[in-house]
PDB file of C-alpha atoms and ligand atoms in Angstrom:
ATOM      1  CA  MET A   1      -5.092  61.572 -26.278  1.00  0.00           C
ATOM      2  CA  THR A   2      -5.041  58.991 -29.065  1.00  0.00           C
ATOM      3  CA  ILE A   3      -2.968  55.891 -28.585  1.00  0.00           C
ATOM      4  CA  LYS A   4       0.111  56.045 -30.815  1.00  0.00           C
ATOM      5  CA  LYS A   5       2.840  54.290 -28.828  1.00  0.00           C
ATOM      6  CA  VAL A   6       2.273  50.725 -27.656  1.00  0.00           C
ATOM      7  CA  ALA A   7       4.329  48.166 -25.762  1.00  0.00           C
ATOM      8  CA  VAL A   8       3.521  44.454 -25.637  1.00  0.00           C
ATOM      9  CA  ILE A   9       4.897  42.403 -22.742  1.00  0.00           C
ATOM     10  CA  GLY A  10       5.446  38.728 -23.572  1.00  0.00           C
ATOM     11  CA  SER A  11       6.392  37.677 -27.114  1.00  0.00           C
ATOM     12  CA  GLY A  12       4.774  34.230 -27.197  1.00  0.00           C
ATOM     13  CA  THR A  13       1.823  33.060 -29.283  1.00  0.00           C
ATOM     14  CA  MET A  14      -0.299  36.115 -28.478  1.00  0.00           C
ATOM     15  CA  GLY A  15       2.239  38.873 -27.847  1.00  0.00           C
ATOM     16  CA  ARG A  16       3.948  38.464 -31.224  1.00  0.00           C
ATOM     17  CA  GLY A  17       0.566  38.484 -33.014  1.00  0.00           C
ATOM     18  CA  ILE A  18      -0.591  41.599 -31.160  1.00  0.00           C
ATOM     19  CA  ALA A  19       2.701  43.374 -31.928  1.00  0.00           C
ATOM     20  CA  TYR A  20       2.279  42.522 -35.638  1.00  0.00           C
ATOM     21  CA  SER A  21      -1.288  43.855 -35.746  1.00  0.00           C
ATOM     22  CA  VAL A  22      -0.186  47.095 -34.072  1.00  0.00           C
ATOM     23  CA  ALA A  23       2.816  47.546 -36.389  1.00  0.00           C
ATOM     24  CA  ILE A  24       0.886  46.874 -39.608  1.00  0.00           C
ATOM     25  CA  SER A  25      -1.530  49.619 -38.566  1.00  0.00           C
ATOM     26  CA  GLY A  26       1.298  52.160 -38.498  1.00  0.00           C
ATOM     27  CA  LEU A  27       1.534  52.576 -34.716  1.00  0.00           C
ATOM     28  CA  SER A  28       4.820  52.429 -32.842  1.00  0.00           C
ATOM     29  CA  VAL A  29       5.370  49.130 -30.995  1.00  0.00           C
ATOM     30  CA  VAL A  30       7.985  47.707 -28.639  1.00  0.00           C
ATOM     31  CA  LEU A  31       7.877  43.976 -27.874  1.00  0.00           C
ATOM     32  CA  GLN A  32       9.414  42.918 -24.551  1.00  0.00           C
ATOM     33  CA  ASP A  33      10.155  39.452 -23.159  1.00  0.00           C
ATOM     34  CA  ILE A  34      12.520  38.081 -20.516  1.00  0.00           C
ATOM     35  CA  ASN A  35      13.392  35.296 -22.906  1.00  0.00           C
ATOM     36  CA  GLU A  36      15.766  36.227 -25.751  1.00  0.00           C
ATOM     37  CA  SER A  37      14.871  33.132 -27.799  1.00  0.00           C
ATOM     38  CA  SER A  38      11.162  33.969 -27.656  1.00  0.00           C
ATOM     39  CA  LEU A  39      11.972  37.424 -29.069  1.00  0.00           C
ATOM     40  CA  GLU A  40      13.992  35.808 -31.862  1.00  0.00           C
ATOM     41  CA  LYS A  41      11.072  33.523 -32.718  1.00  0.00           C
ATOM     42  CA  ALA A  42       8.769  36.548 -32.671  1.00  0.00           C
ATOM     43  CA  LYS A  43      11.022  38.351 -35.133  1.00  0.00           C
ATOM     44  CA  ALA A  44      11.051  35.339 -37.475  1.00  0.00           C
ATOM     45  CA  TYR A  45       7.252  35.168 -37.210  1.00  0.00           C
ATOM     46  CA  HIS A  46       6.983  38.888 -38.090  1.00  0.00           C
ATOM     47  CA  GLU A  47       9.240  38.464 -41.139  1.00  0.00           C
ATOM     48  CA  LYS A  48       7.003  35.641 -42.368  1.00  0.00           C
ATOM     49  CA  GLU A  49       3.776  37.565 -41.709  1.00  0.00           C
ATOM     50  CA  PHE A  50       5.037  40.679 -43.531  1.00  0.00           C
ATOM     51  CA  GLU A  51       6.133  38.492 -46.486  1.00  0.00           C
ATOM     52  CA  ARG A  52       2.622  37.089 -46.542  1.00  0.00           C
ATOM     53  CA  ALA A  53       1.143  40.616 -46.480  1.00  0.00           C
ATOM     54  CA  VAL A  54       3.277  41.539 -49.524  1.00  0.00           C
ATOM     55  CA  ALA A  55       2.335  38.312 -51.348  1.00  0.00           C
ATOM     56  CA  LYS A  56      -1.352  39.030 -50.713  1.00  0.00           C
ATOM     57  CA  GLU A  57      -0.876  42.640 -51.869  1.00  0.00           C
ATOM     58  CA  ILE A  58      -2.020  44.021 -48.518  1.00  0.00           C
ATOM     59  CA  LEU A  59       1.251  45.981 -48.285  1.00  0.00           C
ATOM     60  CA  THR A  60       3.878  47.087 -50.764  1.00  0.00           C
ATOM     61  CA  ARG A  61       7.419  45.836 -50.212  1.00  0.00           C
ATOM     62  CA  GLU A  62       8.429  49.297 -48.933  1.00  0.00           C
ATOM     63  CA  GLU A  63       5.518  49.449 -46.479  1.00  0.00           C
ATOM     64  CA  ALA A  64       6.260  45.939 -45.180  1.00  0.00           C
ATOM     65  CA  ASP A  65       9.965  46.699 -44.738  1.00  0.00           C
ATOM     66  CA  SER A  66       9.184  49.939 -42.971  1.00  0.00           C
ATOM     67  CA  SER A  67       6.595  48.340 -40.610  1.00  0.00           C
ATOM     68  CA  LEU A  68       8.885  45.409 -39.844  1.00  0.00           C
ATOM     69  CA  GLY A  69      11.802  47.775 -39.249  1.00  0.00           C
ATOM     70  CA  SER A  70       9.702  49.840 -36.851  1.00  0.00           C
ATOM     71  CA  ILE A  71       9.136  46.978 -34.369  1.00  0.00           C
ATOM     72  CA  GLU A  72      11.557  47.167 -31.438  1.00  0.00           C
ATOM     73  CA  TYR A  73      12.508  44.005 -29.522  1.00  0.00           C
ATOM     74  CA  THR A  74      13.935  44.172 -26.024  1.00  0.00           C
ATOM     75  CA  THR A  75      14.400  42.290 -22.770  1.00  0.00           C
ATOM     76  CA  GLU A  76      14.423  45.570 -20.786  1.00  0.00           C
ATOM     77  CA  LEU A  77      11.013  46.284 -19.285  1.00  0.00           C
ATOM     78  CA  ASN A  78      11.643  49.901 -18.288  1.00  0.00           C
ATOM     79  CA  ALA A  79      13.034  50.862 -21.696  1.00  0.00           C
ATOM     80  CA  ALA A  80      10.056  49.166 -23.365  1.00  0.00           C
ATOM     81  CA  VAL A  81       7.346  51.012 -21.468  1.00  0.00           C
ATOM     82  CA  ASN A  82       8.609  54.354 -20.147  1.00  0.00           C
ATOM     83  CA  ASP A  83       7.169  56.509 -22.981  1.00  0.00           C
ATOM     84  CA  ARG A  84       4.154  54.430 -24.025  1.00  0.00           C
ATOM     85  CA  ASP A  85       0.455  55.376 -24.229  1.00  0.00           C
ATOM     86  CA  LEU A  86      -0.707  51.768 -23.923  1.00  0.00           C
ATOM     87  CA  VAL A  87       0.964  48.634 -22.540  1.00  0.00           C
ATOM     88  CA  ILE A  88      -0.576  45.237 -23.312  1.00  0.00           C
ATOM     89  CA  GLU A  89       0.575  42.395 -21.074  1.00  0.00           C
ATOM     90  CA  ALA A  90       0.529  38.938 -22.737  1.00  0.00           C
ATOM     91  CA  VAL A  91       2.575  36.732 -20.404  1.00  0.00           C
ATOM     92  CA  LEU A  92       1.558  33.326 -19.045  1.00  0.00           C
ATOM     93  CA  GLU A  93      -1.900  32.941 -17.499  1.00  0.00           C
ATOM     94  CA  ILE A  94      -0.595  33.063 -13.909  1.00  0.00           C
ATOM     95  CA  MET A  95      -2.175  35.655 -11.611  1.00  0.00           C
ATOM     96  CA  GLU A  96       0.960  36.261  -9.491  1.00  0.00           C
ATOM     97  CA  LEU A  97       3.014  36.891 -12.637  1.00  0.00           C
ATOM     98  CA  LYS A  98       0.478  39.322 -14.064  1.00  0.00           C
ATOM     99  CA  THR A  99       0.103  41.238 -10.775  1.00  0.00           C
ATOM    100  CA  SER A 100       3.866  41.520 -10.325  1.00  0.00           C
ATOM    101  CA  ILE A 101       4.208  42.909 -13.872  1.00  0.00           C
ATOM    102  CA  PHE A 102       1.363  45.390 -13.345  1.00  0.00           C
ATOM    103  CA  LYS A 103       3.035  46.672 -10.150  1.00  0.00           C
ATOM    104  CA  GLN A 104       6.212  47.350 -12.150  1.00  0.00           C
ATOM    105  CA  LEU A 105       4.308  48.901 -15.054  1.00  0.00           C
ATOM    106  CA  ASP A 106       2.566  51.247 -12.643  1.00  0.00           C
ATOM    107  CA  GLU A 107       5.955  52.536 -11.479  1.00  0.00           C
ATOM    108  CA  MET A 108       7.636  52.654 -14.893  1.00  0.00           C
ATOM    109  CA  THR A 109       4.988  54.221 -17.148  1.00  0.00           C
ATOM    110  CA  PRO A 110       3.814  57.848 -17.435  1.00  0.00           C
ATOM    111  CA  ASP A 111       0.612  58.765 -15.569  1.00  0.00           C
ATOM    112  CA  HIS A 112      -1.523  58.755 -18.728  1.00  0.00           C
ATOM    113  CA  THR A 113      -0.562  55.202 -19.798  1.00  0.00           C
ATOM    114  CA  ILE A 114      -3.367  52.655 -20.067  1.00  0.00           C
ATOM    115  CA  LEU A 115      -2.395  49.219 -18.727  1.00  0.00           C
ATOM    116  CA  ALA A 116      -4.134  46.291 -20.414  1.00  0.00           C
ATOM    117  CA  THR A 117      -3.984  42.549 -19.851  1.00  0.00           C
ATOM    118  CA  ASN A 118      -4.645  39.952 -22.544  1.00  0.00           C
ATOM    119  CA  THR A 119      -5.809  37.418 -19.962  1.00  0.00           C
ATOM    120  CA  SER A 120      -8.287  34.836 -21.324  1.00  0.00           C
ATOM    121  CA  THR A 121     -10.151  34.288 -18.098  1.00  0.00           C
ATOM    122  CA  MET A 122      -8.814  36.200 -15.096  1.00  0.00           C
ATOM    123  CA  SER A 123     -10.068  39.235 -13.197  1.00  0.00           C
ATOM    124  CA  PRO A 124      -8.834  42.603 -14.537  1.00  0.00           C
ATOM    125  CA  THR A 125     -10.078  44.088 -11.240  1.00  0.00           C
ATOM    126  CA  GLU A 126      -7.702  41.895  -9.237  1.00  0.00           C
ATOM    127  CA  ILE A 127      -4.800  42.767 -11.553  1.00  0.00           C
ATOM    128  CA  ALA A 128      -5.660  46.501 -11.484  1.00  0.00           C
ATOM    129  CA  ALA A 129      -5.803  46.486  -7.674  1.00  0.00           C
ATOM    130  CA  GLN A 130      -2.005  46.144  -7.641  1.00  0.00           C
ATOM    131  CA  THR A 131      -1.650  49.575  -9.234  1.00  0.00           C
ATOM    132  CA  SER A 132      -2.339  53.148  -8.196  1.00  0.00           C
ATOM    133  CA  ARG A 133      -4.418  53.643 -11.374  1.00  0.00           C
ATOM    134  CA  PRO A 134      -7.212  51.030 -11.477  1.00  0.00           C
ATOM    135  CA  GLU A 135      -9.292  53.470 -13.570  1.00  0.00           C
ATOM    136  CA  LYS A 136      -6.670  53.152 -16.345  1.00  0.00           C
ATOM    137  CA  CYS A 137      -6.548  49.330 -16.240  1.00  0.00           C
ATOM    138  CA  ILE A 138      -8.562  47.090 -18.553  1.00  0.00           C
ATOM    139  CA  ALA A 139      -8.474  43.690 -20.250  1.00  0.00           C
ATOM    140  CA  LEU A 140      -8.094  43.559 -24.023  1.00  0.00           C
ATOM    141  CA  HIS A 141      -8.667  39.930 -24.979  1.00  0.00           C
ATOM    142  CA  PHE A 142      -7.329  39.265 -28.467  1.00  0.00           C
ATOM    143  CA  PHE A 143      -7.846  35.983 -30.348  1.00  0.00           C
ATOM    144  CA  ASN A 144      -5.466  33.544 -31.945  1.00  0.00           C
ATOM    145  CA  PRO A 145      -4.084  33.963 -34.600  1.00  0.00           C
ATOM    146  CA  VAL A 146      -4.261  37.712 -33.884  1.00  0.00           C
ATOM    147  CA  PRO A 147      -3.544  38.969 -37.446  1.00  0.00           C
ATOM    148  CA  ARG A 148      -6.552  37.043 -38.771  1.00  0.00           C
ATOM    149  CA  MET A 149      -9.056  37.230 -35.898  1.00  0.00           C
ATOM    150  CA  LYS A 150     -11.224  40.351 -35.907  1.00  0.00           C
ATOM    151  CA  LEU A 151     -12.463  40.360 -32.319  1.00  0.00           C
ATOM    152  CA  ILE A 152     -11.228  42.039 -29.160  1.00  0.00           C
ATOM    153  CA  GLU A 153     -13.226  41.477 -25.989  1.00  0.00           C
ATOM    154  CA  VAL A 154     -12.892  44.706 -23.978  1.00  0.00           C
ATOM    155  CA  ILE A 155     -13.403  43.756 -20.350  1.00  0.00           C
ATOM    156  CA  CYS A 156     -14.006  46.457 -17.781  1.00  0.00           C
ATOM    157  CA  GLY A 157     -12.851  45.977 -14.211  1.00  0.00           C
ATOM    158  CA  LEU A 158     -14.740  47.423 -11.267  1.00  0.00           C
ATOM    159  CA  GLU A 159     -12.975  50.789 -11.454  1.00  0.00           C
ATOM    160  CA  THR A 160     -12.171  51.046 -15.184  1.00  0.00           C
ATOM    161  CA  SER A 161     -13.199  54.566 -16.267  1.00  0.00           C
ATOM    162  CA  ASP A 162     -15.422  55.350 -19.254  1.00  0.00           C
ATOM    163  CA  ASP A 163     -12.530  57.348 -20.699  1.00  0.00           C
ATOM    164  CA  THR A 164     -10.259  54.263 -20.597  1.00  0.00           C
ATOM    165  CA  ILE A 165     -12.972  52.100 -22.192  1.00  0.00           C
ATOM    166  CA  GLN A 166     -13.491  54.612 -25.013  1.00  0.00           C
ATOM    167  CA  LYS A 167      -9.763  54.924 -25.663  1.00  0.00           C
ATOM    168  CA  ALA A 168      -9.322  51.147 -25.616  1.00  0.00           C
ATOM    169  CA  ILE A 169     -12.149  50.662 -28.114  1.00  0.00           C
ATOM    170  CA  ALA A 170     -10.798  53.456 -30.340  1.00  0.00           C
ATOM    171  CA  PHE A 171      -7.388  51.756 -30.241  1.00  0.00           C
ATOM    172  CA  GLY A 172      -8.935  48.380 -31.178  1.00  0.00           C
ATOM    173  CA  GLU A 173     -10.724  49.960 -34.128  1.00  0.00           C
ATOM    174  CA  SER A 174      -7.580  51.813 -35.196  1.00  0.00           C
ATOM    175  CA  ILE A 175      -5.838  48.458 -35.679  1.00  0.00           C
ATOM    176  CA  GLY A 176      -8.755  47.067 -37.686  1.00  0.00           C
ATOM    177  CA  LYS A 177     -10.458  45.018 -34.981  1.00  0.00           C
ATOM    178  CA  GLU A 178     -14.044  44.934 -33.784  1.00  0.00           C
ATOM    179  CA  CYS A 179     -14.668  45.273 -30.064  1.00  0.00           C
ATOM    180  CA  VAL A 180     -17.345  43.926 -27.769  1.00  0.00           C
ATOM    181  CA  LYS A 181     -17.677  45.385 -24.288  1.00  0.00           C
ATOM    182  CA  ILE A 182     -17.946  42.808 -21.532  1.00  0.00           C
ATOM    183  CA  ASN A 183     -18.514  43.293 -17.822  1.00  0.00           C
ATOM    184  CA  GLU A 184     -16.024  41.303 -15.787  1.00  0.00           C
ATOM    185  CA  PHE A 185     -16.911  37.706 -14.999  1.00  0.00           C
ATOM    186  CA  PRO A 186     -14.539  34.691 -15.091  1.00  0.00           C
ATOM    187  CA  GLY A 187     -13.950  33.589 -18.671  1.00  0.00           C
ATOM    188  CA  PHE A 188     -15.714  36.705 -20.077  1.00  0.00           C
ATOM    189  CA  ALA A 189     -17.903  35.642 -23.032  1.00  0.00           C
ATOM    190  CA  VAL A 190     -15.774  33.623 -25.446  1.00  0.00           C
ATOM    191  CA  SER A 191     -13.365  31.663 -23.200  1.00  0.00           C
ATOM    192  CA  ARG A 192     -16.174  30.604 -20.911  1.00  0.00           C
ATOM    193  CA  MET A 193     -18.041  28.897 -23.763  1.00  0.00           C
ATOM    194  CA  ASN A 194     -15.019  27.811 -25.780  1.00  0.00           C
ATOM    195  CA  CYS A 195     -13.204  26.137 -22.873  1.00  0.00           C
ATOM    196  CA  LEU A 196     -16.305  24.111 -22.094  1.00  0.00           C
ATOM    197  CA  ILE A 197     -16.653  22.885 -25.697  1.00  0.00           C
ATOM    198  CA  GLY A 198     -12.961  21.981 -25.839  1.00  0.00           C
ATOM    199  CA  ASN A 199     -13.087  20.170 -22.508  1.00  0.00           C
ATOM    200  CA  GLU A 200     -16.141  18.177 -23.590  1.00  0.00           C
ATOM    201  CA  ALA A 201     -14.333  17.166 -26.797  1.00  0.00           C
ATOM    202  CA  MET A 202     -11.374  15.982 -24.680  1.00  0.00           C
ATOM    203  CA  ASN A 203     -13.705  13.998 -22.412  1.00  0.00           C
ATOM    204  CA  MET A 204     -15.146  12.374 -25.535  1.00  0.00           C
ATOM    205  CA  VAL A 205     -11.649  11.378 -26.737  1.00  0.00           C
ATOM    206  CA  MET A 206     -10.987   9.878 -23.289  1.00  0.00           C
ATOM    207  CA  GLU A 207     -14.306   7.982 -23.330  1.00  0.00           C
ATOM    208  CA  GLY A 208     -13.512   6.568 -26.790  1.00  0.00           C
ATOM    209  CA  VAL A 209     -16.550   8.225 -28.399  1.00  0.00           C
ATOM    210  CA  ALA A 210     -14.562   9.061 -31.553  1.00  0.00           C
ATOM    211  CA  SER A 211     -11.069   9.973 -32.723  1.00  0.00           C
ATOM    212  CA  PRO A 212      -9.857  13.613 -32.467  1.00  0.00           C
ATOM    213  CA  GLU A 213     -10.057  13.805 -36.284  1.00  0.00           C
ATOM    214  CA  ASP A 214     -13.688  12.679 -36.341  1.00  0.00           C
ATOM    215  CA  ILE A 215     -14.740  14.890 -33.419  1.00  0.00           C
ATOM    216  CA  ASP A 216     -13.209  17.919 -35.156  1.00  0.00           C
ATOM    217  CA  LYS A 217     -14.704  16.916 -38.512  1.00  0.00           C
ATOM    218  CA  ALA A 218     -18.140  16.538 -36.893  1.00  0.00           C
ATOM    219  CA  MET A 219     -18.004  20.066 -35.448  1.00  0.00           C
ATOM    220  CA  LYS A 220     -16.754  21.572 -38.704  1.00  0.00           C
ATOM    221  CA  LEU A 221     -19.212  19.881 -41.028  1.00  0.00           C
ATOM    222  CA  GLY A 222     -22.099  19.470 -38.593  1.00  0.00           C
ATOM    223  CA  LEU A 223     -22.054  22.869 -36.884  1.00  0.00           C
ATOM    224  CA  ASN A 224     -20.037  24.908 -39.377  1.00  0.00           C
ATOM    225  CA  HIS A 225     -17.234  25.684 -36.910  1.00  0.00           C
ATOM    226  CA  PRO A 226     -14.176  26.886 -38.864  1.00  0.00           C
ATOM    227  CA  MET A 227     -11.912  24.736 -36.692  1.00  0.00           C
ATOM    228  CA  GLY A 228     -12.555  21.671 -34.563  1.00  0.00           C
ATOM    229  CA  PRO A 229     -12.279  22.112 -30.766  1.00  0.00           C
ATOM    230  CA  LEU A 230      -9.217  19.849 -30.513  1.00  0.00           C
ATOM    231  CA  GLU A 231      -7.368  21.556 -33.380  1.00  0.00           C
ATOM    232  CA  LEU A 232      -8.135  24.839 -31.665  1.00  0.00           C
ATOM    233  CA  ALA A 233      -6.879  23.629 -28.263  1.00  0.00           C
ATOM    234  CA  ASP A 234      -3.614  22.550 -29.959  1.00  0.00           C
ATOM    235  CA  LEU A 235      -3.321  26.001 -31.545  1.00  0.00           C
ATOM    236  CA  VAL A 236      -3.987  27.797 -28.243  1.00  0.00           C
ATOM    237  CA  GLY A 237      -1.392  25.643 -26.439  1.00  0.00           C
ATOM    238  CA  LEU A 238      -2.492  22.875 -24.068  1.00  0.00           C
ATOM    239  CA  ASP A 239      -0.558  24.436 -21.144  1.00  0.00           C
ATOM    240  CA  THR A 240      -2.392  27.721 -21.647  1.00  0.00           C
ATOM    241  CA  ARG A 241      -5.714  25.895 -21.990  1.00  0.00           C
ATOM    242  CA  LEU A 242      -5.066  23.903 -18.799  1.00  0.00           C
ATOM    243  CA  ARG A 243      -4.390  27.129 -16.855  1.00  0.00           C
ATOM    244  CA  ASN A 244      -7.615  28.588 -18.265  1.00  0.00           C
ATOM    245  CA  MET A 245      -9.587  25.500 -17.188  1.00  0.00           C
ATOM    246  CA  GLN A 246      -8.010  25.509 -13.729  1.00  0.00           C
ATOM    247  CA  TYR A 247      -8.984  29.140 -13.189  1.00  0.00           C
ATOM    248  CA  LEU A 248     -12.537  28.566 -14.429  1.00  0.00           C
ATOM    249  CA  TYR A 249     -12.823  25.442 -12.265  1.00  0.00           C
ATOM    250  CA  GLU A 250     -11.727  27.445  -9.190  1.00  0.00           C
ATOM    251  CA  THR A 251     -14.059  30.339  -9.917  1.00  0.00           C
ATOM    252  CA  LEU A 252     -17.080  28.776 -11.644  1.00  0.00           C
ATOM    253  CA  GLY A 253     -17.088  25.234 -10.278  1.00  0.00           C
ATOM    254  CA  GLU A 254     -17.400  21.600 -11.219  1.00  0.00           C
ATOM    255  CA  LYS A 255     -18.472  21.813 -14.839  1.00  0.00           C
ATOM    256  CA  TYR A 256     -15.072  23.366 -15.663  1.00  0.00           C
ATOM    257  CA  ARG A 257     -13.005  20.563 -14.067  1.00  0.00           C
ATOM    258  CA  PRO A 258     -10.085  20.068 -16.542  1.00  0.00           C
ATOM    259  CA  CYS A 259     -10.304  16.801 -18.462  1.00  0.00           C
ATOM    260  CA  PRO A 260      -7.641  14.365 -17.119  1.00  0.00           C
ATOM    261  CA  ILE A 261      -6.291  13.803 -20.628  1.00  0.00           C
ATOM    262  CA  LEU A 262      -5.450  17.528 -20.847  1.00  0.00           C
ATOM    263  CA  THR A 263      -3.503  17.363 -17.585  1.00  0.00           C
ATOM    264  CA  LYS A 264      -1.740  14.199 -18.749  1.00  0.00           C
ATOM    265  CA  TYR A 265      -0.690  15.719 -22.088  1.00  0.00           C
ATOM    266  CA  VAL A 266       0.684  18.849 -20.403  1.00  0.00           C
ATOM    267  CA  LYS A 267       2.656  16.736 -17.905  1.00  0.00           C
ATOM    268  CA  ALA A 268       4.143  14.829 -20.857  1.00  0.00           C
ATOM    269  CA  GLY A 269       5.174  18.102 -22.534  1.00  0.00           C
ATOM    270  CA  HIS A 270       2.632  17.611 -25.319  1.00  0.00           C
ATOM    271  CA  LEU A 271       1.572  21.244 -25.542  1.00  0.00           C
ATOM    272  CA  GLY A 272      -0.004  21.224 -29.010  1.00  0.00           C
ATOM    273  CA  LYS A 273       1.294  22.987 -32.097  1.00  0.00           C
ATOM    274  CA  LYS A 274       4.045  24.900 -30.278  1.00  0.00           C
ATOM    275  CA  SER A 275       5.721  21.693 -29.025  1.00  0.00           C
ATOM    276  CA  GLY A 276       4.988  19.631 -32.160  1.00  0.00           C
ATOM    277  CA  LYS A 277       2.561  17.261 -30.451  1.00  0.00           C
ATOM    278  CA  GLY A 278      -0.839  17.482 -28.798  1.00  0.00           C
ATOM    279  CA  PHE A 279      -4.067  15.919 -30.041  1.00  0.00           C
ATOM    280  CA  TYR A 280      -2.302  15.968 -33.414  1.00  0.00           C
ATOM    281  CA  THR A 281       1.324  15.693 -34.490  1.00  0.00           C
ATOM    282  CA  TYR A 282       2.983  18.623 -36.300  1.00  0.00           C
ATOM    283  CA  SER A 283       6.132  18.582 -38.393  1.00  0.00           C
TER     284      SER A 283
HETATM  285  N1  NAD B   1      -2.807  31.104 -26.816  1.00  0.00           N
HETATM  286  C1  NAD B   1      -4.005  31.601 -27.078  1.00  0.00           C
HETATM  287  O1  NAD B   1      -4.709  31.137 -28.007  1.00  0.00           O
HETATM  288  C2  NAD B   1      -4.540  32.741 -26.268  1.00  0.00           C
HETATM  289  C3  NAD B   1      -5.682  33.446 -26.756  1.00  0.00           C
HETATM  290  C4  NAD B   1      -6.125  34.572 -26.049  1.00  0.00           C
HETATM  291  C5  NAD B   1      -5.506  34.962 -24.870  1.00  0.00           C
HETATM  292  N2  NAD B   1      -4.426  34.240 -24.400  1.00  0.00           N
HETATM  293  C6  NAD B   1      -3.783  34.706 -23.166  1.00  0.00           C
HETATM  294  O2  NAD B   1      -2.629  35.442 -23.547  1.00  0.00           O
HETATM  295  C7  NAD B   1      -1.607  35.299 -22.534  1.00  0.00           C
HETATM  296  C8  NAD B   1      -0.343  34.748 -23.177  1.00  0.00           C
HETATM  297  O3  NAD B   1      -0.629  33.484 -23.725  1.00  0.00           O
HETATM  298  P1  NAD B   1       0.303  32.833 -24.851  1.00  0.00           P
HETATM  299  O4  NAD B   1      -0.449  31.685 -25.398  1.00  0.00           O
HETATM  300  O5  NAD B   1       0.823  33.901 -25.762  1.00  0.00           O
HETATM  301  O6  NAD B   1       1.515  32.284 -23.941  1.00  0.00           O
HETATM  302  P2  NAD B   1       2.967  31.757 -24.428  1.00  0.00           P
HETATM  303  O7  NAD B   1       3.349  30.728 -23.454  1.00  0.00           O
HETATM  304  O8  NAD B   1       2.943  31.441 -25.886  1.00  0.00           O
HETATM  305  O9  NAD B   1       3.910  33.070 -24.253  1.00  0.00           O
HETATM  306  C9  NAD B   1       4.137  33.675 -23.017  1.00  0.00           C
HETATM  307  C10 NAD B   1       5.384  34.536 -23.149  1.00  0.00           C
HETATM  308  O10 NAD B   1       5.543  35.289 -21.928  1.00  0.00           O
HETATM  309  C11 NAD B   1       6.930  35.384 -21.682  1.00  0.00           C
HETATM  310  N3  NAD B   1       7.137  35.751 -20.284  1.00  0.00           N
HETATM  311  C12 NAD B   1       7.046  34.965 -19.175  1.00  0.00           C
HETATM  312  N4  NAD B   1       7.322  35.687 -18.064  1.00  0.00           N
HETATM  313  C13 NAD B   1       7.571  36.955 -18.492  1.00  0.00           C
HETATM  314  C14 NAD B   1       7.915  38.159 -17.829  1.00  0.00           C
HETATM  315  N5  NAD B   1       8.043  38.219 -16.504  1.00  0.00           N
HETATM  316  N6  NAD B   1       8.114  39.278 -18.569  1.00  0.00           N
HETATM  317  C15 NAD B   1       8.006  39.240 -19.926  1.00  0.00           C
HETATM  318  N7  NAD B   1       7.682  38.124 -20.603  1.00  0.00           N
HETATM  319  C16 NAD B   1       7.456  37.002 -19.908  1.00  0.00           C
HETATM  320  C17 NAD B   1       7.474  34.009 -22.054  1.00  0.00           C
HETATM  321  O11 NAD B   1       8.873  34.044 -22.251  1.00  0.00           O
HETATM  322  C18 NAD B   1       6.680  33.728 -23.336  1.00  0.00           C
HETATM  323  O12 NAD B   1       7.375  34.208 -24.480  1.00  0.00           O
HETATM  324  C19 NAD B   1      -2.204  34.390 -21.455  1.00  0.00           C
HETATM  325  O13 NAD B   1      -2.767  35.199 -20.459  1.00  0.00           O
HETATM  326  C20 NAD B   1      -3.279  33.618 -22.217  1.00  0.00           C
HETATM  327  O14 NAD B   1      -4.315  33.137 -21.394  1.00  0.00           O
HETATM  328  C21 NAD B   1      -3.928  33.157 -25.076  1.00  0.00           C
END
């Protein structure tokens, strides 16, 4: 079986990007969220991304209109997933939320459906244990912004079958991504390193070592990073980053203790780009 029909659960920063990448590759995609306004924002984002694809001559106008028109948006979980080959969950980084969704997906989807989580840090084994099909559960960790980032970390849980891994990698390649296979460990490969760099940059802001602008500039010009760690944290969302740090702190220990400034910003509602204010201010 090749994966042709996909559902994405959660239409926030990641879900909308994943849905776009699936649609532009000609696969069928349904995007589901409990929040109507998040779906509306996702639709506006898709319109803008398809315009951009036409402007860059990646797609013709007809192709863009047809891909955009093929994306379905819904708040109904059952309707979104009941005929899908692959479901990718991209809701908040909260274990109880992910496990409750996986339990429902297990009941609502056909037996052959692969259930994937886009978690940045958490255990796909623990999430899969809530289902009757742990061999068909996997983590597919996409990167932000999804349309422009090539990588998917494919993380195998304890019982993920070779067949599921192969199908997941084939799916990733079919939407133009490159996959790396990772054995489960908190934070996988990228988040584990990236969260630490970001947290250190936040500690340096708190200690008055340099301004956010100069810390980011130093990493870009000194180490050739395409983005500074504070710009990146703002793009990820400081609430999401805080949840990632909290999980890594619980599972990997002291060196992942979230920087107090991160906690303070999240409490103030300064969530980065999505709220208009984080380490930087956005119009
Ligand atoms: N932001 C990033 O850069 C990034 C990168 C890689 C992975 N991730 C991971 O992707 C996941 C999503 O992160 P995000 O940044 O897109 O979050 P987000 O806050 O931007 O979006 C989450 C979405 O989930 C929806 N949601 C909440 N409960 C739901 C439910 N029960 N059913 C359906 N939808 C529900 C919300 O309405 C919201 O639209 C997290 O696990 C995160 O760790 C994030």
